[in-house]
Coordinates of C-alpha atoms and ligand atoms in Angstrom, one line a residue:
X659 CA -0.1 0.2 0.2
X660 CA 1.2 3.6 -0.6
X661 CA 2.7 6.0 1.7
X662 CA 0.6 8.8 0.9
X663 CA -1.6 11.1 2.8
X664 CA -4.9 9.3 3.6
X665 CA -7.1 11.9 2.2
X666 CA -5.2 12.8 -0.7
X667 CA -5.2 9.3 -1.4
X668 CA -9.0 8.4 -0.8
X669 CA -9.3 11.6 -2.8
X670 CA -7.6 10.1 -5.7
X671 CA -9.5 6.8 -5.1
X672 CA -13.1 8.8 -5.5
X673 CA -11.8 10.4 -9.1
X674 CA -10.6 7.4 -10.3
X675 CA -14.1 5.7 -9.8
X676 CA -15.6 8.5 -11.2
X677 CA -13.0 8.7 -14.0
X678 CA -13.1 5.0 -14.9
X679 CA -16.8 4.3 -14.1
X680 CA -16.2 1.7 -11.4
X681 CA -18.9 4.2 -9.5
X682 CA -20.8 7.7 -10.0
X683 CA -23.4 9.6 -7.5
X684 CA -26.7 8.7 -8.3
X685 CA -28.8 11.4 -9.8
X686 CA -25.7 13.0 -10.3
X687 CA -27.3 15.8 -13.0
X688 CA -30.0 16.7 -10.6
X689 CA -27.8 17.6 -7.9
X690 CA -27.1 13.8 -6.6
X691 CA -28.5 12.7 -3.7
X692 CA -27.0 12.1 -0.5
X693 CA -26.1 8.5 0.4
X694 CA -27.0 7.1 -2.9
X695 CA -24.5 5.3 -5.4
X696 CA -24.3 3.7 -9.0
X697 CA -21.7 1.6 -10.6
X698 CA -20.5 2.3 -13.8
X699 CA -19.9 -0.3 -16.2
X700 CA -16.7 -1.2 -14.7
X701 CA -18.2 -1.4 -11.0
X702 CA -21.3 -3.5 -12.1
X703 CA -18.5 -6.1 -13.7
X704 CA -16.5 -5.8 -10.1
X705 CA -19.6 -6.0 -8.1
X706 CA -21.1 -8.7 -9.9
X707 CA -17.8 -10.9 -9.6
X708 CA -18.1 -10.7 -6.2
X709 CA -21.6 -11.5 -5.5
X710 CA -21.2 -14.8 -7.8
X711 CA -17.6 -15.7 -6.1
X712 CA -19.4 -15.3 -2.5
X713 CA -23.1 -17.2 -3.4
X714 CA -20.4 -19.7 -5.3
X715 CA -18.6 -20.4 -2.4
X716 CA -22.1 -20.5 0.0
X717 CA -24.0 -22.8 -1.8
X718 CA -22.4 -24.5 -5.0
X719 CA -18.9 -26.0 -3.0
X720 CA -21.1 -26.5 -0.1
X721 CA -23.5 -29.3 0.9
X722 CA -25.1 -27.9 3.7
X723 CA -26.2 -24.6 2.0
X724 CA -28.8 -23.3 0.1
X725 CA -29.9 -20.0 -1.1
X726 CA -32.7 -17.6 -0.8
X727 CA -34.2 -14.6 -3.0
X728 CA -37.0 -12.7 -1.3
X729 CA -38.6 -9.4 -1.8
X730 CA -37.2 -6.3 -0.6
X731 CA -41.3 -5.4 1.3
X732 CA -42.3 -7.7 3.3
X733 CA -45.3 -8.0 5.9
X734 CA -44.4 -5.0 8.5
X735 CA -44.7 -7.0 11.5
X736 CA -41.6 -9.2 10.6
X737 CA -40.0 -5.7 11.7
X738 CA -42.2 -5.6 15.0
X739 CA -41.2 -9.0 15.6
X740 CA -37.3 -8.5 14.7
X741 CA -37.6 -5.2 17.4
X742 CA -36.3 -2.7 14.4
X743 CA -39.8 -0.9 14.9
X744 CA -38.8 0.3 18.0
X745 CA -35.2 -0.1 18.4
X746 CA -33.4 0.4 14.9
X747 CA -32.3 3.3 15.7
X748 CA -29.7 6.2 16.0
X749 CA -29.4 9.3 18.3
X750 CA -29.5 12.5 16.1
X751 CA -29.0 15.9 16.9
X752 CA -30.3 19.3 15.5
X753 CA -28.2 21.9 14.9
X754 CA -30.2 25.3 16.1
X755 CA -28.0 27.1 13.7
X756 CA -27.9 25.8 10.4
X757 CA -30.4 23.0 10.8
X758 CA -28.6 19.9 9.5
X759 CA -29.0 16.8 11.0
X760 CA -26.3 14.9 12.5
X761 CA -25.3 11.6 13.8
X762 CA -24.7 12.2 17.7
X763 CA -22.3 9.6 18.3
X764 CA -20.1 10.6 14.9
X765 CA -19.5 14.4 15.4
X766 CA -16.4 13.8 17.6
X767 CA -15.5 11.9 14.5
X768 CA -16.7 14.1 11.7
X769 CA -14.6 17.3 13.6
X770 CA -11.5 15.2 13.4
X771 CA -11.9 16.0 9.3
X772 CA -12.7 19.4 9.1
X773 CA -10.0 22.2 8.5
X774 CA -12.0 24.7 11.1
X775 CA -12.0 22.7 13.8
X776 CA -8.3 21.1 13.0
X777 CA -7.0 25.1 13.8
X778 CA -8.9 25.2 16.9
X779 CA -7.3 21.6 18.2
X780 CA -4.1 23.6 16.8
X781 CA -4.5 26.3 19.2
X782 CA -5.0 24.2 22.3
X783 CA -2.5 21.7 22.7
X784 CA -3.0 19.1 25.1
X785 CA -6.0 21.5 26.2
X786 CA -3.8 24.5 27.1
X787 CA -4.9 27.3 24.7
X788 CA -3.4 29.8 22.7
X789 CA -5.6 32.7 24.1
X790 CA -4.2 35.4 21.6
X791 CA -4.0 33.0 18.6
X792 CA -8.1 31.8 19.7
X793 CA -8.7 35.6 19.7
X794 CA -7.1 36.7 16.2
X795 CA -8.9 33.6 14.4
X796 CA -12.1 34.0 15.9
X797 CA -12.0 37.9 14.9
X798 CA -10.8 36.8 11.5
X799 CA -10.9 33.3 9.9
X800 CA -13.2 32.2 11.8
X801 CA -15.8 34.8 11.7
X802 CA -15.9 33.5 8.3
X803 CA -15.9 29.6 8.1
X804 CA -17.8 29.2 11.7
X805 CA -20.2 31.9 12.5
X806 CA -22.4 30.2 14.4
X807 CA -19.6 29.0 17.1
X808 CA -20.1 30.4 20.4
X809 CA -16.1 31.6 20.3
X810 CA -16.8 33.5 17.1
X811 CA -19.8 35.1 18.6
X812 CA -18.3 36.5 21.4
X813 CA -14.8 35.7 21.7
X814 CA -14.0 38.0 24.6
X815 CA -16.6 36.3 26.6
X816 CA -16.1 33.1 25.8
X817 CA -12.3 33.4 26.6
X818 CA -13.4 34.6 30.1
X819 CA -15.4 31.9 30.1
X820 CA -12.6 29.3 29.2
X821 CA -10.4 31.2 31.9
X822 CA -12.5 30.6 34.8
X823 CA -13.1 26.9 33.8
X824 CA -9.9 26.7 33.3
X825 CA -10.0 23.3 35.5
X826 CA -12.4 21.7 33.6
X827 CA -10.1 21.8 30.4
X828 CA -8.1 18.8 30.8
X829 CA -7.9 17.4 27.2
X830 CA -8.4 18.7 23.5
X831 CA -11.9 17.7 23.4
X832 CA -12.7 19.4 26.8
X833 CA -11.4 22.6 25.7
X834 CA -12.9 22.7 22.2
X835 CA -16.2 22.1 24.3
X836 CA -16.1 25.1 26.2
X837 CA -14.8 27.3 23.5
X838 CA -18.6 26.1 21.6
X839 CA -20.8 26.8 24.7
X840 CA -22.2 30.3 24.7
X841 CA -23.2 30.2 28.4
X842 CA -20.8 30.9 31.4
X843 CA -21.8 27.8 33.6
X844 CA -23.9 24.9 33.2
X845 CA -23.4 21.3 30.4
X846 CA -20.9 22.2 27.9
X847 CA -21.8 22.0 23.9
X848 CA -20.5 19.8 21.0
X849 CA -20.4 22.0 18.3
X850 CA -21.9 21.4 15.1
X851 CA -19.6 20.6 12.4
X852 CA -20.7 22.3 9.7
X853 CA -21.4 25.7 11.2
X854 CA -19.7 25.6 15.1
X855 CA -23.7 25.8 16.0
X856 CA -25.2 24.7 19.0
X857 CA -26.6 20.9 19.2
X858 CA -29.8 19.8 20.3
X859 CA -29.8 16.8 22.9
X860 CA -29.9 13.5 21.0
X861 CA -33.1 11.9 19.8
X862 CA -33.9 8.1 18.9
X863 CA -33.9 8.0 14.8
X864 CA -35.6 5.0 13.6
X865 CA -33.5 4.2 10.4
X866 CA -36.3 2.4 8.5
X867 CA -37.5 3.6 5.2
X868 CA -41.1 3.8 5.5
X869 CA -43.7 3.6 2.6
X870 CA -47.3 2.5 2.0
X871 CA -48.6 -0.8 -0.2
X872 CA -51.8 0.2 -2.0
X873 CA -53.5 3.4 -2.7
X874 CA -55.4 4.3 0.5
X875 CA -52.0 5.3 2.2
X876 CA -53.4 5.5 5.3
X877 CA -51.4 4.1 8.8
X878 CA -52.5 0.7 8.5
X879 CA -50.4 0.0 4.5
X880 CA -47.4 1.5 5.8
X881 CA -44.6 -1.1 5.1
X882 CA -40.8 -0.9 5.5
X883 CA -38.2 -1.3 2.8
X884 CA -35.5 -3.8 4.5
X885 CA -33.2 -2.8 6.5
X886 CA -31.3 -6.1 6.4
X887 CA -31.8 -9.6 3.8
X888 CA -31.5 -11.8 7.2
X889 CA -35.0 -11.4 8.5
X890 CA -36.8 -13.0 5.3
X891 CA -34.2 -15.9 5.8
X892 CA -35.6 -16.3 9.0
X893 CA -39.4 -15.9 8.1
X894 CA -38.4 -18.7 5.3
X895 CA -36.8 -21.2 7.4
X896 CA -39.8 -23.7 8.0
X897 CA -40.4 -23.5 3.6
X898 CA -37.0 -23.8 3.2
X899 CA -36.7 -26.7 5.5
X900 CA -39.8 -28.3 4.3
X901 CA -38.9 -28.2 0.1
X902 CA -34.8 -29.0 0.5
X903 CA -33.3 -31.9 1.4
X904 CA -31.6 -29.9 4.5
X905 CA -31.0 -31.3 8.3
X906 CA -29.8 -29.1 10.6
X907 CA -26.7 -27.9 10.6
X908 CA -27.3 -26.2 7.7
X909 CA -27.5 -22.5 6.2
X910 CA -29.5 -20.2 4.1
X911 CA -27.8 -17.3 2.5
X912 CA -29.1 -14.5 0.5
X913 CA -27.7 -11.4 -1.6
X914 CA -29.8 -8.4 -1.7
X915 CA -30.5 -4.6 -1.1
X916 CA -30.8 -3.1 1.7
X917 CA -32.2 0.4 3.1
X918 CA -31.2 2.6 6.2
X919 CA -31.9 6.1 6.3
X920 CA -28.9 6.7 7.7
X921 CA -28.2 10.2 9.5
X922 CA -24.9 11.1 8.2
X923 CA -23.9 9.1 5.4
X924 CA -20.4 9.1 4.8
X925 CA -16.7 8.1 3.6
X926 CA -17.9 7.3 -0.2
X927 CA -20.1 4.4 -0.4
X928 CA -18.8 3.3 3.1
X929 CA -22.3 4.4 4.8
X930 CA -24.8 4.5 2.2
X931 CA -28.7 4.6 2.3
X932 CA -29.0 1.7 -0.5
X933 CA -26.7 -1.0 -0.2
X934 CA -26.4 -4.5 -0.6
X935 CA -25.8 -7.2 2.0
X936 CA -24.4 -11.1 1.6
X937 CA -25.9 -12.6 4.7
X938 CA -25.9 -16.4 5.4
X939 CA -28.0 -17.4 8.2
X940 CA -26.2 -20.9 9.6
X941 CA -28.5 -22.7 11.8
X942 CA -26.7 -25.3 14.3
X943 CA -28.0 -27.4 17.3
X944 CA -28.7 -25.9 20.8
X945 CA -25.7 -26.5 22.9
X946 CA -28.1 -28.7 25.3
X947 CA -29.1 -30.9 22.5
X948 CA -25.8 -31.6 21.4
X949 CA -24.5 -32.4 25.3
X950 CA -27.5 -35.0 25.4
X951 CA -25.9 -36.8 21.9
X952 CA -22.3 -36.1 23.2
X953 CA -22.1 -36.3 26.2
X954 CA -20.5 -32.2 26.1
X955 CA -19.9 -29.8 22.9
X956 CA -16.0 -29.8 21.5
X957 CA -14.1 -26.9 22.9
X958 CA -12.2 -24.3 21.3
X959 CA -8.7 -24.6 23.0
X960 CA -8.9 -28.4 21.0
X961 CA -8.4 -26.6 17.9
X962 CA -12.0 -27.9 16.9
X963 CA -12.8 -25.0 14.4
X964 CA -9.6 -25.5 12.2
X965 CA -11.3 -28.9 11.2
X966 CA -13.6 -30.1 9.3
X967 CA -17.3 -29.7 10.7
X968 CA -18.1 -32.3 13.1
X969 CA -21.2 -33.5 14.6
X970 CA -20.3 -32.7 18.8
X971 CA -19.7 -28.9 17.6
X972 CA -21.4 -26.4 20.0
X973 CA -22.2 -22.4 19.3
X974 CA -18.8 -21.3 20.0
X975 CA -16.9 -23.8 17.6
X976 CA -19.6 -23.0 15.0
X977 CA -18.7 -19.6 15.7
X978 CA -15.1 -19.6 15.1
X979 CA -15.3 -22.0 12.3
X980 CA -17.2 -19.1 10.5
X981 CA -15.0 -16.1 11.6
X982 CA -12.1 -18.3 10.0
X983 CA -14.3 -19.3 7.0
X984 CA -14.9 -15.6 6.2
X985 CA -11.3 -15.1 6.8
X986 CA -10.2 -17.6 3.9
X987 CA -12.9 -16.4 1.4
X988 CA -11.2 -12.6 1.9
X989 CA -7.7 -14.2 1.1
X990 CA -9.1 -15.9 -1.8
X991 CA -10.4 -12.6 -3.5
X992 CA -7.3 -10.9 -2.8
X993 CA -7.4 -9.3 0.5
X994 CA -5.1 -10.7 2.7
X995 CA -5.6 -11.1 6.5
X996 CA -2.5 -8.7 7.2
X997 CA -4.9 -6.0 5.6
X998 CA -7.9 -6.8 7.6
X999 CA -8.3 -6.9 11.6
X1000 CA -10.7 -9.1 13.8
X1001 CA -12.5 -7.5 16.6
X1002 CA -14.3 -9.1 19.4
X1003 CA -17.0 -6.9 20.1
X1004 CA -17.5 -6.4 24.1
X1005 CA -20.5 -7.4 26.1
X1006 CA -21.6 -4.0 26.3
X1007 CA -21.3 -3.7 22.2
X1008 CA -23.0 -6.3 21.5
X1009 CA -26.8 -6.5 20.6
X1010 CA -29.3 -8.0 23.1
X1011 CA -29.8 -11.2 21.0
X1012 CA -26.3 -11.7 20.5
X1013 CA -23.9 -14.0 22.4
X1014 CA -20.9 -12.8 20.6
X1015 CA -19.9 -10.9 17.8
X1016 CA -16.6 -10.7 15.8
X1017 CA -16.3 -7.8 13.4
X1018 CA -14.0 -8.2 10.2
X1019 CA -12.5 -4.7 9.8
X1020 CA -10.6 -3.6 7.0
X1021 CA -7.6 -0.3 7.2
X1022 CA -9.8 2.1 4.8
X1023 CA -7.4 5.1 4.3
X1024 CA -10.8 6.9 6.5
X1025 CA -9.9 4.6 9.4
X1026 CA -10.0 0.8 9.9
X1027 CA -13.6 0.1 9.9
X1028 CA -16.0 -3.0 9.5
X1029 CA -16.7 -4.8 6.7
X1030 CA -18.1 -7.6 8.2
X1031 CA -20.2 -8.9 11.4
X1032 CA -20.1 -12.4 12.4
X1033 CA -22.6 -13.1 14.9
X1034 CA -24.0 -15.9 17.1
X1035 CA -27.6 -14.8 17.8
X1036 CA -28.9 -17.6 19.9
X1037 CA -32.6 -18.7 18.6
X1038 CA -33.5 -14.9 18.9
X1039 CA -35.2 -14.4 15.6
X1040 CA -36.9 -17.7 15.0
X1041 CA -38.5 -17.5 18.7
X1042 CA -39.9 -13.8 18.1
X1043 CA -41.3 -14.8 14.4
X1044 CA -42.7 -18.2 16.3
X1045 CA -44.0 -16.1 19.0
X1046 CA -45.5 -12.8 16.7
X1047 CA -46.7 -14.9 13.8
X1048 CA -48.3 -18.2 16.1
X1049 CA -46.4 -20.6 13.6
X1050 CA -44.2 -23.3 15.0
X1051 CA -40.5 -22.6 14.1
X1052 CA -39.6 -26.1 15.9
X1053 CA -37.3 -28.6 13.8
X1054 CA -37.6 -32.1 14.7
X1055 CA -34.2 -33.6 15.1
X1056 CA -34.4 -37.2 14.0
X1057 CA -30.8 -38.2 15.2
X1058 CA -31.6 -36.7 18.7
X1059 CA -35.3 -37.3 18.7
X1060 CA -35.7 -34.0 20.1
X1061 CA -37.8 -30.9 18.9
X1062 CA -36.1 -27.4 19.4
X1063 CA -36.1 -23.7 17.4
X1064 CA -32.3 -24.1 16.1
X1065 CA -29.8 -21.6 17.1
X1066 CA -28.1 -19.2 14.3
X1067 CA -24.5 -18.2 13.6
X1068 CA -24.7 -14.8 11.2
X1069 CA -21.9 -14.3 8.6
X1070 CA -23.1 -10.5 7.3
X1071 CA -21.2 -8.7 4.5
X1072 CA -21.5 -5.9 2.6
X1073 CA -21.5 -5.9 -1.1
X1074 CA -20.5 -1.9 -1.1
X1075 CA -18.2 -1.9 1.7
X1076 CA -16.2 -5.1 0.0
X1077 CA -16.5 -3.5 -3.3
X1078 CA -14.4 -0.1 -1.5
X1079 CA -11.9 -2.2 0.3
X1080 CA -11.1 -4.2 -2.9
X1081 CA -10.8 -0.6 -4.6
X1082 CA -8.7 0.7 -2.2
X1083 CA -6.7 -2.2 -1.2
X1084 CA -5.8 -2.3 -5.4
X1085 CA -5.1 1.5 -6.0
X1086 CA -1.2 2.1 -6.5
X1087 CA 0.3 5.2 -8.2
X1088 CA 4.1 3.5 -9.0
X1089 CA 6.8 5.7 -10.8
X1090 CA 7.8 3.7 -13.6
X1091 CA 10.7 4.1 -16.3
X1092 CA 9.3 4.1 -19.8
X1093 CA 11.3 2.7 -22.6
X1094 CA 13.3 5.7 -23.5
X1095 CA 14.3 6.4 -20.2
X1096 CA 11.7 8.9 -18.7
X1097 CA 9.9 8.7 -15.4
X1098 CA 6.4 8.2 -15.2
X1099 CA 3.4 7.6 -12.8
X1100 CA 1.5 4.3 -13.5
X1101 CA -1.9 4.1 -11.9
X1102 CA -2.9 0.7 -11.2
X1103 CA -5.4 -1.4 -9.7
X1104 CA -4.2 -4.8 -8.4
X1105 CA -7.6 -6.4 -8.5
X1106 CA -7.2 -10.3 -8.1
X1107 CA -8.0 -12.0 -11.4
X1108 CA -10.9 -13.3 -9.8
X1109 CA -12.1 -9.9 -9.3
X1110 CA -11.4 -7.6 -11.5
X1111 CA -13.9 -6.2 -14.1
X1112 CA -12.0 -7.2 -17.3
X1113 CA -10.0 -10.4 -17.4
X1114 CA -8.1 -9.4 -20.4
X1115 CA -7.4 -6.5 -22.8
X1116 CA -6.9 -8.0 -26.5
X1117 CA -4.8 -5.8 -29.2
X1118 CA -3.7 -5.6 -32.7
X1119 CA -0.4 -4.2 -32.8
X1120 CA -2.0 -1.9 -35.3
X1121 CA -5.4 -0.9 -36.6
X1122 CA -4.6 -0.1 -40.1
X1123 CA -3.4 -3.8 -41.0
X1124 CA -6.4 -6.2 -41.1
X1125 CA -4.2 -9.4 -40.6
X1126 CA -3.3 -8.4 -37.0
X1127 CA -6.9 -7.2 -36.6
X1128 CA -8.5 -10.1 -38.2
X1129 CA -6.4 -12.4 -35.5
X1130 CA -7.5 -10.0 -32.7
X1131 CA -10.8 -10.2 -33.2
X1132 CA -10.7 -14.2 -33.4
X1133 CA -9.1 -14.3 -29.9
X1134 CA -11.8 -11.6 -28.4
X1135 CA -14.7 -14.1 -30.0
X1136 CA -13.1 -16.9 -28.6
X1137 CA -12.5 -16.0 -25.0
X1138 CA -15.3 -13.9 -24.6
X1139 CA -17.9 -17.0 -24.2
X1140 CA -15.8 -17.3 -21.0
X1141 CA -15.1 -13.9 -19.3
X1142 CA -15.3 -10.5 -19.9
X1143 CA -12.8 -9.1 -22.5
X1144 CA -12.0 -5.9 -23.7
X1145 CA -10.7 -5.2 -27.4
X1146 CA -8.8 -2.1 -28.2
X1147 CA -7.1 -0.9 -31.4
X1148 CA -6.7 2.7 -30.7
X1149 CA -3.5 4.4 -29.6
X1150 CA 0.1 3.1 -29.2
X1151 CA 0.4 0.0 -27.3
X1152 CA 1.9 1.6 -23.9
X1153 CA -0.9 3.8 -23.8
X1154 CA -3.3 0.6 -24.2
X1155 CA -1.7 -1.1 -21.1
X1156 CA -1.6 2.0 -19.4
X1157 CA -5.5 2.0 -20.1
X1158 CA -5.9 -1.3 -18.7
X1159 CA -3.4 -0.9 -15.4
X1160 CA -5.9 1.5 -14.4
X1161 CA -8.9 -0.3 -15.0
X1162 CA -7.1 -3.4 -13.2
X1163 CA -7.2 -5.8 -15.7
X1164 CA -4.5 -8.7 -15.2
X1165 CA -3.6 -9.5 -18.5
X1166 CA -3.2 -8.2 -22.1
X1167 CA -2.4 -9.8 -24.7
X1168 CA -1.0 -8.5 -28.0
X1169 CA -1.4 -9.5 -31.6
X1170 CA 1.9 -8.4 -33.9
X1171 CA 3.5 -9.9 -37.0
X1172 CA 4.7 -12.8 -35.0
X1173 CA 1.4 -14.1 -34.7
X1174 CA 0.7 -13.9 -38.3
X1175 CA 3.8 -15.8 -39.3
X1176 CA 5.5 -12.5 -40.9
X1177 CA 8.8 -14.0 -38.9
X1178 CA 8.6 -17.5 -39.3
X1179 CA 6.6 -20.4 -39.1
X1180 CA 7.6 -21.1 -35.7
X1181 CA 5.9 -18.2 -33.5
X1182 CA 2.6 -18.2 -36.2
X1183 CA 0.2 -18.2 -33.9
X1184 CA 1.9 -17.3 -30.6
X1185 CA 0.9 -13.3 -29.1
X1186 CA 2.6 -11.5 -26.4
X1187 CA 0.8 -11.9 -23.0
X1188 CA 1.5 -9.1 -20.8
X1189 CA 0.8 -9.3 -17.0
X1190 CA -0.5 -6.2 -15.5
X1191 CA 1.3 -6.7 -11.6
X1192 CA 5.4 -7.5 -13.3
X1193 CA 4.7 -5.9 -16.3
X1194 CA 6.3 -8.6 -17.7
X1195 CA 5.6 -9.9 -21.4
X1196 CA 6.4 -13.5 -22.5
X1197 CA 5.0 -15.3 -25.5
X1198 CA 2.4 -17.8 -25.4
X1199 CA 0.5 -19.7 -28.1
X1200 CA -3.1 -18.9 -28.7
X1201 CA -4.4 -22.5 -28.1
X1202 CA -3.4 -22.0 -24.7
X1203 CA -4.6 -18.8 -23.4
X1204 CA -8.2 -20.2 -22.9
X1205 CA -6.7 -22.2 -20.6
X1206 CA -4.0 -20.0 -18.9
X1207 CA -6.5 -17.4 -17.7
X1208 CA -9.2 -19.5 -16.7
X1209 CA -6.6 -21.2 -14.6
X1210 CA -6.3 -17.4 -12.8
X1211 CA -10.0 -16.4 -12.2
X1212 CA -11.7 -19.6 -11.4
Ligands
GAP374 N1 -28.3 -9.0 10.0 C1 -26.9 -7.9 10.1 C2 -26.8 -7.0 9.8 O1 -27.2 -6.3 8.9 P1 -25.1 -4.8 10.1 O2 -23.7 -4.7 11.5 O3 -26.4 -3.7 10.7 O4 -25.8 -6.4 10.4 C3 -23.9 -6.4 8.1 O5 -24.8 -5.0 8.7 C4 -23.0 -5.4 7.2 O6 -24.0 -4.9 6.5 C5 -22.3 -4.7 7.7 O7 -21.1 -5.5 8.3 C6 -21.6 -3.4 6.6 O8 -20.8 -4.4 5.9 C7 -22.7 -3.5 5.6 N2 -23.9 -2.4 6.2 C8 -24.5 -1.8 7.2 N3 -24.9 -0.7 6.8 C9 -24.4 -0.1 6.0 C10 -24.6 1.3 5.1 N4 -25.3 1.7 5.9 N5 -23.6 0.9 3.9 C11 -22.9 0.2 3.4 N6 -23.0 -1.4 4.2 C12 -23.7 -1.3 5.2

C-alpha cells in the first residue's frame, strides 16, 4: 500500500472511480442524492464478480447451504418481531443554527476531518489554549468559516469563561467544548461540524425507510424497505426446510438490497442509504441437545474450529469456524489477513440477542472500519417470529429424537463496503521508467484476477493491418464466451496497457507480426501476454490462452 497522506489517497480513489466508470454519484445531473451511489460499467462487473464468488463459495461448493431470493418489502409485523420498529435507531441531534442533522455519536469523528476544527485543536495543544491565537482566529478566519461557533460570536466572553473553567479544560476535546458553549455555566455543548452552532440533545431516529402498500396510503398500509436481508431468511425457514433436503446444521443465504435512512451517510460508499448485503444464517443445534447426544460440546481449546465440521460442535466452535471461513474467503479474492483486523465486540457493545460478535475490519484510508459482522444470535429471531406469527419454528431432530428452535450463526457482509475495500487495496501509484528512460507515474488497480472487471485486454499491434485485426478479433470472440474481455485498437500500445492498468485488468494480449507468421512459422499463432503487476511479457500460444486465463480466474 502507498504511504501517501490518507485524505489525498481517498480523494484520488474517488476521482479514479468516477473517471474509469467504477462508481458514480446517483442522480448526478440533478445534483446527486446523498447516500446513494451507482456502479458504472467497470463497477457493475466488479460487483457482479464479488457476488458470484460469494454465492458460489456458499452454495455450489458446499452441501450444507441453500440460497434464497426474497422480496424487499415484506409484512410489516416482521419488523415488529425482529425489534427493528422499536429499536433500530441512531441518536440524532439537530443544529440550532444551520438546522442540519448529525449523528450524535459521530460528531467528534466528523470534527476530526473538518479544517476549522483542526485549527482549534492546533491552538489548544493538550487542552492548553493559545488565547491570543484563538482571539485572532475568531475575529478573522473563524468569522468567515464558522460564524455560529460560540467563540466566534463572543470571543472575549467565551475566552473569559475558558479562564474561569480552566479546571475543566483537561483535554483538547474538553477545551473545544468550552469554546463551543455560549453559557458561562452549566453543561458544555458539542459544536455542529458544519457551522459550529449548538446541537440539540440526542433523540432516537428510526433508520427504516417507510412506504405505503396500496392506494389508500393510511397508517394501516405502512410497510418498510428491508433494513437487512436476514429477516426474510428467518421467516422462510420452515418453507426452505420442508422443500430442500437439509438437516440441522445447515444454512440459508441471500444476497440483496437493504435500505437504511442513515443520519449522516459518509466516506464515499462506506455508509450508504441503499446498499447490498450478503448474509448467511447458519442454523445449528442448541448446546443442550449436543450435550445430551455427545456428553459435551467440543471446545475451542481443542483447536476444533480448524477442522472440518463435527457433530459435537456447539455454538462457540461454529462461530469460530465461520470467522475463519470468512477470512479464508477474503484472502481468496485478494484481501489478505494482514489488511484485515478481527474485532471481538465487548459485552456492552453486543446487540441484545447476540452471544458473541466478531467484526472483520478493513484498514480504509479514512480509518479501520467494519466490513462484515459474524454474530452468534442464539435462537432470538426464530423464537420472535414463532411468537409474533403464531407459527411453529421448531425443528424435529431425528438423530437426537427431540424438537427445538435452532440457534444461528450469522456472517453478514456488505457488498458495497467490500467493493470499496477491494478498490482501496488495489489502488497504487507507481513510478516507472518507460522505454525512452523517462520516469512516469503508473496508476494501477491490482485486483485479484477473480474479481477484476475485465480479465484480459486484446490488442492488434496496428489497427490498419487487417491480418492483425482479424486475428485479434478471433481471439476476442474465442475468449469472450468465457470471461469479460476488452478489445482495443486505438493509440500506442503503451497507452493501451496503461488504460487497462487503471481498470485493473490483470492480463493483456497483443497480436503482432510474429502472430501472423511474418517472422517465421515457429512464432505463428503465438501472442504477447503481458502481466499487469510485474509488467513482464511472455510469448504464448493462442491455443494455451483460454486454459491459462481460466486457471487464474476460477
Ligand atoms: N443482519 C445483521 C446486520 O445487518 P449489520 O452489522 O447492521 O448487521 C451487516 O450489517 C453489514 O452490512 C455491515 O458489516 C456492512 O458491511 C453492511 N452495512 C451496514 N450498514 C451499511 C450502510 N449504511 N452502508 C453500507 N453498508 C452497510
